[in-house]
């Protein structure tokens, strides 16, 4: 058994004694007579806005990783004591490796000489980073791997900094345009460029390959002049929510309904809490995770109808937390949505973000003011909302029909 430390209220104690160590090795005492070893990571602190206290507060970012290694709580024979000793040595070795990786990520240390594979470097960075768009970072790297497999198979499993060239980045940008609809190409390329910039800042890559010899930025063409994603019409929304099937997930149905009728992103729906709901004044107030650290307009205040309040519901008495929805992984949510739309007979490529697009276009179709729609969506500028105006055919028809009648014979 590891040397006993002060046991905390959650039945854990730390094995690592150095105060500056990151991560720290610890153990959780289990009821079956064993101790589960874990690593506690600390990624620093930042100031965030706390709506409950109406002020900026310090938020510490931590992460715990269970190693799936176990110690005997009270070893009864030489073999169990030997097992504990070997297990503890292995855990300490893993802790030392994780500490080096953490330093590379947090402090920009140069990648180890024996590990120059950028794919591995980026995998580690994505795994350890604490950002809201981690899923998109993973997707961008997954696209780059697929691109290498198709265009540069010799680099499919290993690519070093010296092999990245502007010509390759231009081909990657073209590959994304050919393989993604709408703004997908631009979104994935922008996230991949973040991975490039991270490696440049850390000294792993000397010069960004995302610029040509004349210093011009390489990127896919912007597509924000049109709304390329599919949207659901009012009739299709009725058709969708009237459709039921075996083993459907009621949490997903409720959450998507709130997305379609409030325009809330999936990443924010997941984090909504009952404390965000003002039942007396029928309002939902929260801060968008996508823009919270990048825009002063991250706060959103949405009036709620009786129908929406019924979808949200009151917090159950036996609730273990304050979250409104308890959803599966992002991947499972998307699969369930596509399964649902297929059962409803809707032949469109519908994602969770399509619910947000549908909300905006339906409001504008019914004559809502663009500024009001922009505020409901939490946009910091009207330019982000104008894309929906261009997507609303009904408004275009109304504009043309508002012209005075002209007698063709007088021309």
CSV table of C-alpha atoms in Angstrom, one decimal:
chain,number,residue,atom,x,y,z
A,1,UNK,CA,0.0,0.0,0.0
A,2,UNK,CA,1.2,3.5,-0.7
A,3,UNK,CA,2.4,5.6,2.2
A,4,UNK,CA,-0.8,6.9,3.8
A,5,UNK,CA,-1.5,10.6,3.4
A,6,UNK,CA,-4.2,12.8,4.9
A,7,UNK,CA,-7.5,11.4,3.6
A,8,UNK,CA,-9.9,14.1,2.3
A,9,UNK,CA,-13.6,14.3,2.5
A,10,UNK,CA,-14.0,12.5,-0.9
A,11,UNK,CA,-11.9,9.5,0.2
A,12,UNK,CA,-8.9,10.6,-1.7
A,13,UNK,CA,-5.3,11.4,-0.8
A,14,UNK,CA,-2.2,12.6,-2.6
A,15,UNK,CA,0.9,10.5,-3.0
A,16,UNK,CA,3.0,13.2,-4.7
A,17,UNK,CA,4.5,15.4,-2.1
A,18,UNK,CA,6.1,18.2,-4.3
A,19,UNK,CA,3.8,21.2,-4.3
A,20,UNK,CA,5.0,22.3,-7.8
A,21,UNK,CA,4.4,18.9,-9.4
A,22,UNK,CA,1.9,18.9,-12.2
A,23,UNK,CA,0.1,16.5,-12.4
A,24,UNK,CA,0.0,15.1,-8.9
A,25,UNK,CA,-0.4,11.4,-8.2
A,26,UNK,CA,-3.2,10.4,-5.8
A,27,UNK,CA,-5.4,7.5,-4.8
A,28,UNK,CA,-9.2,7.1,-4.1
A,29,UNK,CA,-10.1,4.6,-1.4
A,30,UNK,CA,-12.7,2.2,-2.8
A,31,UNK,CA,-15.2,0.1,-0.8
A,32,UNK,CA,-13.8,-3.2,-2.1
A,33,UNK,CA,-10.5,-2.9,-0.3
A,34,UNK,CA,-8.5,-1.4,-3.1
A,35,UNK,CA,-7.3,2.1,-4.0
A,36,UNK,CA,-7.7,3.5,-7.5
A,37,UNK,CA,-4.7,5.7,-8.7
A,38,UNK,CA,-5.3,8.9,-10.5
A,39,UNK,CA,-3.5,12.0,-11.8
A,40,UNK,CA,-4.7,15.6,-10.9
A,41,UNK,CA,-3.8,18.2,-13.6
A,42,UNK,CA,-3.9,21.9,-13.0
A,43,UNK,CA,-4.1,24.2,-16.1
A,44,UNK,CA,-4.1,27.6,-14.4
A,45,UNK,CA,-6.8,30.1,-13.5
A,46,UNK,CA,-8.7,32.7,-15.4
A,47,UNK,CA,-11.4,35.3,-14.6
A,48,UNK,CA,-14.9,34.5,-15.8
A,49,UNK,CA,-18.2,36.1,-15.4
A,50,UNK,CA,-20.5,34.6,-12.7
A,51,UNK,CA,-24.1,35.6,-13.5
A,52,UNK,CA,-25.3,34.5,-10.0
A,53,UNK,CA,-22.8,36.8,-8.3
A,54,UNK,CA,-22.9,39.4,-11.2
A,55,UNK,CA,-19.1,39.8,-11.2
A,56,UNK,CA,-15.9,38.3,-12.5
A,57,UNK,CA,-14.6,35.4,-10.4
A,58,UNK,CA,-11.5,33.3,-10.5
A,59,UNK,CA,-12.1,29.9,-12.1
A,60,UNK,CA,-9.4,27.2,-11.8
A,61,UNK,CA,-9.2,24.7,-14.5
A,62,UNK,CA,-8.4,21.1,-13.4
A,63,UNK,CA,-8.7,17.6,-14.8
A,64,UNK,CA,-8.5,14.2,-13.2
A,65,UNK,CA,-7.4,11.1,-15.1
A,66,UNK,CA,-7.9,7.7,-13.5
A,67,UNK,CA,-5.0,5.4,-14.5
A,68,UNK,CA,-7.0,2.1,-14.1
A,69,UNK,CA,-4.2,1.0,-11.7
A,70,UNK,CA,-5.1,-0.3,-8.2
A,71,UNK,CA,-3.3,-0.8,-4.9
A,72,UNK,CA,-4.3,-3.2,-2.2
A,73,UNK,CA,-5.6,-1.1,0.7
A,74,UNK,CA,-4.1,-3.5,3.3
A,75,UNK,CA,-1.8,-6.0,1.6
A,76,UNK,CA,-2.0,-9.4,3.4
A,77,UNK,CA,1.0,-11.2,2.0
A,78,UNK,CA,4.3,-10.7,0.2
A,79,UNK,CA,2.8,-11.0,-3.2
A,80,UNK,CA,0.2,-8.2,-2.6
A,81,UNK,CA,3.0,-6.0,-1.3
A,82,UNK,CA,5.1,-6.7,-4.4
A,83,UNK,CA,2.1,-5.9,-6.6
A,84,UNK,CA,1.6,-2.6,-4.8
A,85,UNK,CA,5.3,-1.7,-5.2
A,86,UNK,CA,5.3,-2.5,-9.0
A,87,UNK,CA,2.0,-0.7,-9.6
A,88,UNK,CA,3.2,2.4,-7.7
A,89,UNK,CA,6.4,2.5,-9.7
A,90,UNK,CA,4.4,2.3,-13.0
A,91,UNK,CA,2.1,5.0,-11.9
A,92,UNK,CA,5.0,7.3,-11.0
A,93,UNK,CA,6.6,6.7,-14.3
A,94,UNK,CA,3.3,7.6,-16.1
A,95,UNK,CA,3.1,10.7,-13.9
A,96,UNK,CA,6.6,11.8,-15.0
A,97,UNK,CA,5.7,11.4,-18.7
A,98,UNK,CA,2.4,13.3,-18.3
A,99,UNK,CA,4.3,16.1,-16.5
A,100,UNK,CA,6.6,16.6,-19.5
A,101,UNK,CA,3.7,16.6,-21.9
A,102,UNK,CA,1.9,19.2,-19.7
A,103,UNK,CA,4.9,21.4,-19.8
A,104,UNK,CA,5.1,21.2,-23.5
A,105,UNK,CA,1.5,22.3,-23.8
A,106,UNK,CA,1.3,25.0,-21.1
A,107,UNK,CA,4.7,26.5,-21.5
A,108,UNK,CA,5.6,26.0,-25.1
A,109,UNK,CA,8.5,23.6,-24.5
A,110,UNK,CA,10.2,22.3,-27.6
A,111,UNK,CA,9.0,18.9,-28.6
A,112,UNK,CA,11.3,16.0,-27.6
A,113,UNK,CA,14.1,15.2,-30.1
A,114,UNK,CA,12.9,11.6,-30.4
A,115,UNK,CA,9.3,12.6,-31.1
A,116,UNK,CA,9.1,15.0,-34.1
A,117,UNK,CA,5.9,13.6,-35.5
A,118,UNK,CA,3.5,16.5,-35.7
A,119,UNK,CA,0.5,14.2,-35.8
A,120,UNK,CA,1.4,12.9,-32.3
A,121,UNK,CA,2.2,16.4,-31.1
A,122,UNK,CA,-1.2,17.7,-32.1
A,123,UNK,CA,-3.0,14.6,-30.7
A,124,UNK,CA,-1.4,15.3,-27.3
A,125,UNK,CA,-2.1,19.0,-27.5
A,126,UNK,CA,-5.8,18.4,-28.3
A,127,UNK,CA,-6.2,15.8,-25.6
A,128,UNK,CA,-4.8,18.0,-22.9
A,129,UNK,CA,-6.1,21.4,-23.9
A,130,UNK,CA,-9.1,22.9,-22.2
A,131,UNK,CA,-11.2,24.8,-24.8
A,132,UNK,CA,-14.8,24.8,-25.9
A,133,UNK,CA,-14.1,23.8,-29.5
A,134,UNK,CA,-12.0,20.7,-28.8
A,135,UNK,CA,-14.4,18.6,-30.9
A,136,UNK,CA,-13.7,20.9,-33.9
A,137,UNK,CA,-10.0,20.7,-33.3
A,138,UNK,CA,-10.2,16.9,-33.4
A,139,UNK,CA,-12.3,17.0,-36.6
A,140,UNK,CA,-9.8,19.4,-38.3
A,141,UNK,CA,-6.9,17.0,-37.5
A,142,UNK,CA,-9.0,14.0,-38.7
A,143,UNK,CA,-9.6,15.8,-42.0
A,144,UNK,CA,-5.8,16.5,-42.3
A,145,UNK,CA,-5.0,12.8,-41.7
A,146,UNK,CA,-7.6,11.8,-44.4
A,147,UNK,CA,-6.0,14.4,-46.7
A,148,UNK,CA,-2.5,13.0,-46.2
A,149,UNK,CA,-3.7,9.5,-46.7
A,150,UNK,CA,-5.2,10.5,-50.1
A,151,UNK,CA,-2.7,13.0,-51.4
A,152,UNK,CA,0.5,12.3,-49.4
A,153,UNK,CA,0.3,8.6,-48.3
A,154,UNK,CA,4.0,8.6,-47.4
A,155,UNK,CA,3.1,11.0,-44.6
A,156,UNK,CA,-0.1,9.4,-43.5
A,157,UNK,CA,1.3,8.2,-40.2
A,158,UNK,CA,4.2,10.5,-39.6
A,159,UNK,CA,4.9,14.1,-40.8
A,160,UNK,CA,7.6,16.4,-39.6
A,161,UNK,CA,7.8,20.2,-39.7
A,162,UNK,CA,10.2,20.2,-42.6
A,163,UNK,CA,7.7,18.4,-44.8
A,164,UNK,CA,4.9,21.1,-44.4
A,165,UNK,CA,4.9,23.4,-47.3
A,166,UNK,CA,2.6,26.2,-48.5
A,167,UNK,CA,1.8,24.0,-51.6
A,168,UNK,CA,0.5,21.3,-49.2
A,169,UNK,CA,-1.6,23.8,-47.3
A,170,UNK,CA,-3.2,25.0,-50.6
A,171,UNK,CA,-4.0,21.4,-51.5
A,172,UNK,CA,-5.5,20.8,-48.1
A,173,UNK,CA,-7.7,23.9,-48.4
A,174,UNK,CA,-8.9,22.7,-51.8
A,175,UNK,CA,-9.5,19.2,-50.4
A,176,UNK,CA,-11.7,20.7,-47.6
A,177,UNK,CA,-13.7,22.6,-50.2
A,178,UNK,CA,-14.3,19.5,-52.3
A,179,UNK,CA,-15.3,17.4,-49.3
A,180,UNK,CA,-17.5,19.7,-47.2
A,181,UNK,CA,-20.6,21.8,-47.7
A,182,UNK,CA,-21.2,25.3,-46.7
A,183,UNK,CA,-18.8,26.8,-44.2
A,184,UNK,CA,-17.4,23.5,-43.2
A,185,UNK,CA,-14.2,23.9,-45.2
A,186,UNK,CA,-13.5,27.3,-43.7
A,187,UNK,CA,-14.3,26.1,-40.2
A,188,UNK,CA,-12.0,23.1,-40.3
A,189,UNK,CA,-9.2,25.0,-42.0
A,190,UNK,CA,-9.3,27.8,-39.4
A,191,UNK,CA,-9.1,25.2,-36.6
A,192,UNK,CA,-6.2,23.4,-38.3
A,193,UNK,CA,-4.4,26.7,-38.6
A,194,UNK,CA,-4.7,27.1,-34.8
A,195,UNK,CA,-2.8,23.8,-34.5
A,196,UNK,CA,-0.1,25.1,-36.9
A,197,UNK,CA,0.2,28.4,-34.9
A,198,UNK,CA,0.5,26.4,-31.6
A,199,UNK,CA,3.4,24.4,-33.0
A,200,UNK,CA,5.0,27.7,-34.3
A,201,UNK,CA,4.7,29.4,-30.9
A,202,UNK,CA,6.2,26.3,-29.2
A,203,UNK,CA,9.2,26.3,-31.6
A,204,UNK,CA,8.2,23.0,-33.2
A,205,UNK,CA,7.7,24.7,-36.6
A,206,UNK,CA,10.0,27.5,-37.5
A,207,UNK,CA,7.7,29.3,-40.0
A,208,UNK,CA,4.0,28.8,-40.7
A,209,UNK,CA,3.3,27.0,-44.0
A,210,UNK,CA,-0.1,28.8,-44.2
A,211,UNK,CA,1.5,31.7,-46.1
A,212,UNK,CA,2.9,31.6,-49.7
A,213,UNK,CA,6.2,33.0,-50.7
A,214,UNK,CA,4.8,36.5,-51.0
A,215,UNK,CA,3.3,36.4,-47.5
A,216,UNK,CA,-0.3,36.0,-48.7
A,217,UNK,CA,-2.5,33.9,-46.4
A,218,UNK,CA,-3.6,30.5,-47.7
A,219,UNK,CA,-7.3,29.7,-47.0
A,220,UNK,CA,-10.4,28.3,-48.6
A,221,UNK,CA,-12.7,30.8,-50.2
A,222,UNK,CA,-15.2,32.4,-47.7
A,223,UNK,CA,-18.8,31.2,-48.1
A,224,UNK,CA,-20.5,33.4,-45.6
A,225,UNK,CA,-22.4,35.2,-48.3
A,226,UNK,CA,-25.0,32.4,-48.5
A,227,UNK,CA,-26.5,29.9,-46.0
A,228,UNK,CA,-25.4,26.6,-47.3
A,229,UNK,CA,-26.7,24.4,-44.6
A,230,UNK,CA,-30.2,22.8,-44.8
A,231,UNK,CA,-33.0,24.4,-42.8
A,232,UNK,CA,-36.3,23.0,-41.5
A,233,UNK,CA,-39.5,24.8,-42.6
A,234,UNK,CA,-42.4,25.3,-40.2
A,235,UNK,CA,-44.2,22.3,-41.8
A,236,UNK,CA,-41.1,20.1,-41.5
A,237,UNK,CA,-40.7,21.1,-37.8
A,238,UNK,CA,-44.3,20.0,-37.2
A,239,UNK,CA,-43.7,16.8,-39.2
A,240,UNK,CA,-40.5,16.1,-37.2
A,241,UNK,CA,-41.9,16.5,-33.7
A,242,UNK,CA,-45.0,14.5,-34.7
A,243,UNK,CA,-42.7,11.6,-35.5
A,244,UNK,CA,-42.0,8.9,-32.8
A,245,UNK,CA,-40.0,5.7,-33.1
A,246,UNK,CA,-38.9,2.8,-30.9
A,247,UNK,CA,-36.1,3.6,-28.4
A,248,UNK,CA,-36.1,7.3,-29.1
A,249,UNK,CA,-34.4,9.5,-26.5
A,250,UNK,CA,-36.8,12.0,-24.9
A,251,UNK,CA,-33.9,14.2,-23.7
A,252,UNK,CA,-32.7,14.6,-27.3
A,253,UNK,CA,-36.2,15.5,-28.5
A,254,UNK,CA,-36.6,18.2,-25.7
A,255,UNK,CA,-33.1,19.6,-26.4
A,256,UNK,CA,-33.6,19.9,-30.1
A,257,UNK,CA,-37.0,21.5,-29.7
A,258,UNK,CA,-35.3,24.2,-27.6
A,259,UNK,CA,-32.6,24.6,-30.3
A,260,UNK,CA,-35.2,25.1,-33.0
A,261,UNK,CA,-37.5,27.4,-31.0
A,262,UNK,CA,-34.8,29.4,-29.2
A,263,UNK,CA,-31.8,29.2,-31.6
A,264,UNK,CA,-29.4,27.9,-28.9
A,265,UNK,CA,-26.2,26.1,-30.0
A,266,UNK,CA,-25.8,22.5,-29.1
A,267,UNK,CA,-22.7,23.3,-26.9
A,268,UNK,CA,-24.9,25.7,-24.9
A,269,UNK,CA,-27.9,23.4,-24.6
A,270,UNK,CA,-25.7,20.8,-23.0
A,271,UNK,CA,-24.6,23.3,-20.3
A,272,UNK,CA,-28.0,24.9,-19.6
A,273,UNK,CA,-29.1,24.8,-16.0
A,274,UNK,CA,-32.4,25.3,-14.2
A,275,UNK,CA,-30.8,28.3,-12.5
A,276,UNK,CA,-30.6,30.0,-15.9
A,277,UNK,CA,-34.4,30.1,-16.1
A,278,UNK,CA,-36.4,32.9,-14.6
A,279,UNK,CA,-39.8,31.2,-14.3
A,280,UNK,CA,-41.5,34.3,-12.9
A,281,UNK,CA,-40.5,36.6,-15.8
A,282,UNK,CA,-40.4,33.7,-18.4
A,283,UNK,CA,-36.8,34.3,-19.4
A,284,UNK,CA,-33.8,32.2,-20.2
A,285,UNK,CA,-30.4,33.9,-19.6
A,286,UNK,CA,-27.0,32.4,-20.2
A,287,UNK,CA,-23.5,33.1,-21.6
A,288,UNK,CA,-22.5,31.5,-24.9
A,289,UNK,CA,-19.5,29.2,-24.5
A,290,UNK,CA,-18.3,29.9,-28.0
A,291,UNK,CA,-18.0,33.7,-27.5
A,292,UNK,CA,-17.6,34.0,-23.7
A,293,UNK,CA,-13.9,34.8,-23.8
A,294,UNK,CA,-13.9,36.6,-27.2
A,295,UNK,CA,-16.9,39.0,-27.2
A,296,UNK,CA,-18.6,41.4,-24.8
A,297,UNK,CA,-21.9,40.3,-26.4
A,298,UNK,CA,-21.7,36.7,-25.1
A,299,UNK,CA,-24.8,37.1,-22.9
A,300,UNK,CA,-28.1,36.0,-24.3
A,301,UNK,CA,-31.6,36.8,-22.8
A,302,UNK,CA,-34.5,34.9,-24.5
A,303,UNK,CA,-38.2,35.3,-23.6
A,304,UNK,CA,-39.9,32.0,-23.0
A,305,UNK,CA,-43.4,31.0,-24.0
A,306,UNK,CA,-45.5,28.6,-21.9
A,307,UNK,CA,-44.7,25.9,-24.5
A,308,UNK,CA,-40.9,26.4,-24.0
A,309,UNK,CA,-41.3,26.5,-20.2
A,310,UNK,CA,-43.1,23.2,-20.5
A,311,UNK,CA,-40.3,21.7,-22.5
A,312,UNK,CA,-37.7,22.9,-19.9
A,313,UNK,CA,-39.9,21.8,-17.0
A,314,UNK,CA,-39.3,22.3,-13.3
A,315,UNK,CA,-36.2,20.9,-11.7
A,316,UNK,CA,-37.0,17.4,-10.4
A,317,UNK,CA,-36.8,16.9,-6.6
A,318,UNK,CA,-34.4,14.0,-7.0
A,319,UNK,CA,-32.1,15.8,-9.5
A,320,UNK,CA,-28.4,15.2,-8.6
A,321,UNK,CA,-27.3,18.4,-10.4
A,322,UNK,CA,-28.8,21.5,-11.9
A,323,UNK,CA,-28.5,20.6,-15.6
A,324,UNK,CA,-31.7,20.8,-17.6
A,325,UNK,CA,-30.7,18.1,-20.1
A,326,UNK,CA,-28.6,15.0,-19.7
A,327,UNK,CA,-27.5,14.1,-23.2
A,328,UNK,CA,-25.2,11.5,-24.6
A,329,UNK,CA,-22.0,12.3,-26.5
A,330,UNK,CA,-22.1,14.8,-29.4
A,331,UNK,CA,-21.7,11.9,-31.8
A,332,UNK,CA,-24.6,10.0,-30.4
A,333,UNK,CA,-26.8,13.2,-30.4
A,334,UNK,CA,-26.0,13.7,-34.1
A,335,UNK,CA,-26.7,10.0,-34.9
A,336,UNK,CA,-30.0,10.1,-33.1
A,337,UNK,CA,-31.1,13.3,-34.9
A,338,UNK,CA,-30.3,11.9,-38.3
A,339,UNK,CA,-32.2,8.7,-37.4
A,340,UNK,CA,-35.1,10.8,-36.3
A,341,UNK,CA,-35.3,12.9,-39.4
A,342,UNK,CA,-35.0,9.8,-41.6
A,343,UNK,CA,-38.1,8.3,-39.7
A,344,UNK,CA,-39.9,11.6,-40.3
A,345,UNK,CA,-39.3,11.3,-44.1
A,346,UNK,CA,-37.2,14.6,-44.2
A,347,UNK,CA,-34.7,14.2,-47.0
A,348,UNK,CA,-32.2,16.8,-45.8
A,349,UNK,CA,-28.8,16.8,-44.1
A,350,UNK,CA,-29.9,18.0,-40.7
A,351,UNK,CA,-27.5,18.7,-37.9
A,352,UNK,CA,-28.0,20.4,-34.5
A,353,UNK,CA,-26.8,23.7,-35.9
A,354,UNK,CA,-29.5,23.5,-38.6
A,355,UNK,CA,-32.0,24.0,-35.7
A,356,UNK,CA,-30.4,27.3,-35.0
A,357,UNK,CA,-30.5,28.3,-38.7
A,358,UNK,CA,-34.1,27.2,-38.9
A,359,UNK,CA,-35.0,29.4,-35.9
A,360,UNK,CA,-33.4,32.5,-37.5
A,361,UNK,CA,-34.9,32.1,-41.0
A,362,UNK,CA,-38.4,31.3,-39.6
A,363,UNK,CA,-38.3,34.5,-37.5
A,364,UNK,CA,-37.3,36.6,-40.5
A,365,UNK,CA,-39.8,34.9,-42.7
A,366,UNK,CA,-42.5,36.0,-40.3
A,367,UNK,CA,-41.4,39.7,-40.4
A,368,UNK,CA,-39.1,39.8,-37.3
A,369,UNK,CA,-36.7,42.7,-37.2
A,370,UNK,CA,-33.1,41.7,-38.0
A,371,UNK,CA,-31.7,43.4,-35.0
A,372,UNK,CA,-34.1,41.5,-32.7
A,373,UNK,CA,-33.1,38.2,-34.3
A,374,UNK,CA,-29.4,39.1,-34.0
A,375,UNK,CA,-29.8,39.7,-30.2
A,376,UNK,CA,-31.7,36.5,-29.8
A,377,UNK,CA,-28.9,34.6,-31.5
A,378,UNK,CA,-26.3,36.4,-29.4
A,379,UNK,CA,-24.5,37.8,-32.5
A,380,UNK,CA,-22.1,40.6,-31.8
A,381,UNK,CA,-22.7,42.3,-35.1
A,382,UNK,CA,-25.6,42.4,-37.7
A,383,UNK,CA,-23.1,41.1,-40.3
A,384,UNK,CA,-23.4,37.6,-38.8
A,385,UNK,CA,-27.2,37.7,-39.1
A,386,UNK,CA,-27.4,39.1,-42.6
A,387,UNK,CA,-26.7,35.6,-44.0
A,388,UNK,CA,-30.2,34.6,-42.9
A,389,UNK,CA,-31.8,37.5,-44.6
A,390,UNK,CA,-30.3,36.3,-47.9
A,391,UNK,CA,-31.7,32.8,-47.2
A,392,UNK,CA,-35.3,33.9,-46.8
A,393,UNK,CA,-37.0,33.5,-50.1
A,394,UNK,CA,-40.3,34.7,-48.7
A,395,UNK,CA,-38.9,38.1,-47.9
A,396,UNK,CA,-37.4,38.4,-51.3
A,397,UNK,CA,-40.8,37.7,-52.9
A,398,UNK,CA,-42.5,40.2,-50.6
A,399,UNK,CA,-39.9,42.9,-51.6
A,400,UNK,CA,-40.6,42.3,-55.3
A,401,UNK,CA,-44.3,42.2,-54.9
A,402,UNK,CA,-44.2,45.6,-53.0
A,403,UNK,CA,-43.2,47.4,-56.2
A,404,UNK,CA,-46.0,49.4,-57.9
A,405,UNK,CA,-47.9,47.7,-60.7
A,406,UNK,CA,-46.6,48.5,-64.1
A,407,UNK,CA,-48.8,48.3,-67.3
A,408,UNK,CA,-46.6,46.3,-69.7
A,409,UNK,CA,-48.4,47.9,-72.6
A,410,UNK,CA,-47.0,51.3,-71.6
A,411,UNK,CA,-43.4,50.2,-72.0
